[in-house]
CSV table of C-alpha atoms and ligand atoms in Angstrom, one decimal:
chain,number,residue,atom,x,y,z
A,1,MET,CA,20.2,-41.6,16.9
A,2,GLU,CA,18.0,-44.8,17.6
A,3,SER,CA,16.9,-45.6,21.6
A,4,CYS,CA,16.5,-48.8,23.0
A,5,THR,CA,13.5,-50.4,23.8
A,6,PHE,CA,12.7,-50.7,27.1
A,7,HIS,CA,14.9,-47.7,28.3
A,8,PRO,CA,13.7,-45.0,25.9
A,9,ASP,CA,16.4,-42.0,27.2
A,10,HIS,CA,19.2,-44.9,26.4
A,11,VAL,CA,20.9,-44.6,23.1
A,12,ALA,CA,21.0,-48.7,20.7
A,13,ILE,CA,23.8,-49.9,20.6
A,14,GLU,CA,22.5,-53.6,19.0
A,15,HIS,CA,20.3,-55.2,18.5
A,16,CYS,CA,18.6,-58.8,19.3
A,17,GLU,CA,19.0,-60.9,16.6
A,18,THR,CA,15.5,-62.6,16.7
A,19,CYS,CA,13.0,-59.7,17.2
A,20,HIS,CA,15.9,-56.6,15.6
A,21,ARG,CA,13.9,-54.8,18.8
A,22,PRO,CA,17.1,-51.6,19.3
A,23,LEU,CA,19.0,-52.3,22.5
A,24,CYS,CA,20.9,-50.3,25.0
A,25,ASP,CA,24.0,-51.5,27.4
A,26,LEU,CA,21.7,-52.9,29.8
A,27,CYS,CA,19.8,-54.5,28.1
A,28,LEU,CA,21.9,-56.2,25.6
A,29,TRP,CA,22.1,-60.6,27.0
A,30,TYR,CA,25.0,-62.5,24.7
A,31,ALA,CA,24.4,-66.0,24.0
A,32,ASP,CA,27.3,-68.3,24.7
A,33,ASP,CA,27.4,-68.5,20.4
A,34,GLY,CA,28.0,-65.0,20.0
A,35,ARG,CA,24.4,-63.7,19.0
A,36,ARG,CA,23.3,-60.6,20.6
A,37,LEU,CA,19.6,-61.1,22.0
A,38,CYS,CA,16.9,-59.4,24.5
A,39,ALA,CA,16.3,-60.8,27.7
A,40,THR,CA,13.0,-62.6,26.5
A,41,HIS,CA,14.6,-64.1,23.9
A,42,ALA,CA,17.9,-64.8,25.8
A,43,ARG,CA,16.0,-67.1,28.3
A,44,GLU,CA,14.6,-68.3,25.5
A,45,LEU,CA,17.5,-69.7,24.0
A,46,GLU,CA,18.4,-70.8,27.6
A,47,LYS,CA,15.5,-72.8,27.6
A,48,SER,CA,16.6,-75.0,24.6
A,49,GLY,CA,20.5,-75.4,26.3
A,50,VAL,CA,22.0,-72.6,25.6
A,51,GLU,CA,24.0,-70.6,27.6
A,52,VAL,CA,23.3,-67.0,27.8
A,53,HIS,CA,25.2,-64.3,29.3
A,54,SER,CA,23.4,-61.5,31.0
A,55,PRO,CA,24.1,-58.0,30.7
A,56,GLU,CA,25.6,-58.0,34.3
A,57,THR,CA,28.2,-61.1,33.9
A,58,TYR,CA,30.0,-59.4,31.0
A,59,ASP,CA,29.6,-56.1,31.7
A,60,GLU,CA,30.3,-54.8,35.9
A,61,ALA,CA,30.5,-51.5,35.0
A,62,LEU,CA,27.6,-50.3,32.6
A,63,GLN,CA,27.2,-47.0,31.1
A,64,PRO,CA,24.6,-46.9,28.9
A,65,VAL,CA,24.5,-43.8,27.2
A,66,GLU,CA,21.8,-41.3,27.4
A,67,ILE,CA,20.0,-39.8,24.2
A,68,ASN,CA,20.7,-36.1,25.8
A,69,ASP,CA,24.0,-37.1,26.9
A,70,PRO,CA,25.8,-33.5,26.7
A,71,THR,CA,29.2,-35.0,26.8
A,72,LEU,CA,28.0,-36.1,22.7
A,73,PRO,CA,29.7,-33.7,19.9
A,74,SER,CA,26.7,-31.4,19.4
A,75,PRO,CA,26.4,-30.5,15.4
A,76,PRO,CA,28.1,-27.4,13.8
A,77,ASP,CA,25.1,-25.4,14.2
A,78,ARG,CA,25.1,-25.4,18.1
A,79,ALA,CA,28.7,-24.5,18.7
A,80,PRO,CA,28.9,-21.9,21.8
A,81,TYR,CA,31.0,-19.4,19.4
A,82,ARG,CA,30.5,-18.2,15.4
A,83,GLY,CA,33.2,-15.7,14.6
A,84,ASN,CA,35.9,-15.1,11.7
A,85,SER,CA,39.3,-14.8,13.2
A,86,THR,CA,39.5,-11.2,14.4
A,87,ASP,CA,36.5,-12.0,16.9
A,88,LEU,CA,38.1,-14.5,18.3
A,89,TYR,CA,41.0,-12.5,18.9
A,90,ALA,CA,38.5,-9.3,20.8
A,91,VAL,CA,37.5,-12.7,22.8
A,92,LEU,CA,40.9,-13.8,23.4
A,93,ALA,CA,42.2,-10.6,24.3
A,94,VAL,CA,39.4,-10.0,26.9
A,95,VAL,CA,39.4,-13.0,29.0
A,96,MET,CA,43.4,-12.3,28.9
A,97,GLY,CA,41.9,-9.1,29.9
A,98,ALA,CA,39.7,-10.3,32.8
A,99,THR,CA,42.5,-13.1,34.0
A,100,SER,CA,45.1,-10.5,34.9
A,101,LEU,CA,42.3,-8.6,36.3
A,102,ALA,CA,41.3,-11.2,38.5
A,103,SER,CA,45.1,-11.6,39.3
A,104,CYS,CA,45.3,-8.2,40.7
A,105,MET,CA,41.7,-8.3,42.7
A,106,GLY,CA,42.9,-11.4,44.5
A,107,PHE,CA,43.3,-9.8,47.3
A,108,ALA,CA,46.0,-12.7,48.9
A,109,TYR,CA,48.2,-11.8,46.3
A,110,CYS,CA,48.4,-8.3,46.8
A,111,LEU,CA,49.6,-9.0,50.8
A,112,PRO,CA,53.2,-8.9,50.1
A,113,LEU,CA,52.7,-5.4,48.2
A,114,ILE,CA,50.6,-4.4,51.6
A,115,SER,CA,53.5,-5.2,54.0
A,116,GLY,CA,56.3,-4.1,51.9
A,117,ILE,CA,54.7,-0.8,52.3
A,118,LEU,CA,54.1,-1.1,55.9
A,119,GLY,CA,57.7,-2.2,56.0
A,120,LEU,CA,58.4,0.7,54.7
A,121,VAL,CA,56.4,3.2,56.7
A,122,ALA,CA,57.8,1.0,59.3
A,123,ILE,CA,61.9,2.1,58.2
A,124,LEU,CA,60.9,5.7,57.8
A,125,ASN,CA,59.2,5.7,61.6
A,126,ALA,CA,62.0,3.4,62.9
A,127,LYS,CA,63.7,6.7,64.5
A,128,HIS,CA,59.8,7.2,66.8
A,129,ALA,CA,60.3,3.4,67.9
A,130,LEU,CA,61.1,1.4,71.1
A,131,ASP,CA,63.6,-0.6,69.7
A,132,PRO,CA,64.7,1.2,66.0
A,133,GLN,CA,67.1,-1.0,65.4
A,134,ARG,CA,65.2,-4.2,64.9
A,135,THR,CA,62.5,-2.5,63.8
A,136,ARG,CA,64.8,-1.2,60.4
A,137,THR,CA,65.4,-5.1,60.3
A,138,MET,CA,61.8,-5.6,60.3
A,139,GLY,CA,60.9,-3.2,57.8
A,140,ALA,CA,63.9,-4.2,55.6
A,141,ILE,CA,62.2,-7.9,55.7
A,142,SER,CA,59.1,-6.6,54.6
A,143,VAL,CA,60.1,-4.5,51.9
A,144,GLY,CA,62.8,-7.1,50.7
A,145,ILE,CA,59.0,-9.9,50.4
A,146,GLY,CA,57.0,-6.6,49.1
A,147,LEU,CA,60.4,-6.5,46.3
A,148,LEU,CA,60.4,-10.4,45.4
A,149,ALA,CA,56.3,-10.0,45.0
A,150,LEU,CA,56.7,-7.1,43.0
A,151,ILE,CA,59.0,-9.6,40.4
A,152,PRO,CA,56.1,-11.9,39.2
A,153,ILE,CA,53.7,-8.8,38.5
A,154,ILE,CA,55.9,-7.3,36.7
A,155,LEU,CA,57.2,-10.5,34.4
A,156,PHE,CA,53.0,-11.6,34.3
A,157,THR,CA,52.6,-7.5,33.1
A,158,GLY,CA,55.4,-7.4,30.6
A,159,TYR,CA,53.8,-10.7,29.3
A,160,PHE,CA,50.4,-10.4,28.5
A,161,PHE,CA,51.5,-6.7,27.5
A,162,MET,CA,53.6,-8.5,24.5
A,163,MET,CA,51.0,-11.0,24.0
A,164,THR,CA,48.1,-8.0,23.6
A,165,LEU,CA,50.2,-6.0,21.2
A,166,PHE,CA,50.6,-9.7,19.1
A,167,ILE,CA,46.5,-9.9,18.7
A,168,ILE,CA,46.4,-6.4,17.9
A,169,PHE,CA,49.1,-7.1,15.7
A,170,SER,CA,47.6,-10.4,14.0
A,171,ALA,CA,44.5,-8.6,14.2
A,172,ALA,CA,45.0,-5.7,11.8
A,173,SER,CA,47.5,-7.7,9.4
A,174,GLY,CA,44.4,-10.4,9.1
A,175,ASN,CA,41.9,-7.5,8.5
A,176,LEU,CA,44.7,-5.9,4.8
A,177,GLY,CA,43.3,-9.7,3.9
A,178,PRO,CA,41.6,-9.8,0.9
B,1,ZN,ZN1,14.4,-60.7,20.7
B,2,ZN,ZN1,18.1,-50.7,27.4
């Protein structure tokens, strides 16, 4: 990749048509007749009466590309992960396992469950409470919330179980190939 004459860390996008030096976004001038020029030759041409346009006047959002721009596609030998499909399944399984573990570790997500358990305790001990009826009602509501929270957890666990089976099956059948 060629870098700009004036900005060693910018990618050159054009060359001056007079001196052929490489130029980046910030250094590329246009003459009225469409010629691409460096600042020096643009100003020179301007003196001879031709209208020229500085980079700032034709592009308000100048964004020179950095030579070491991480968004540029990296060559294949620098790819972050290498492996066959079986390796990939293993990586996928680890990621999914970690994700499900993290969701269970999320304390906020477990709060409804805790409230359900506390509600159950409240119902069981209601006869000792000052107002047993109110305690039973509150306990029942807590248990209901806890059960509601269980539904997505059960669905989630079931989904991951099925996915794990699928991954194991796919990886196994992949290994049987030639
Ligand atoms: Zn030039
Ligand atoms: Zn430049």
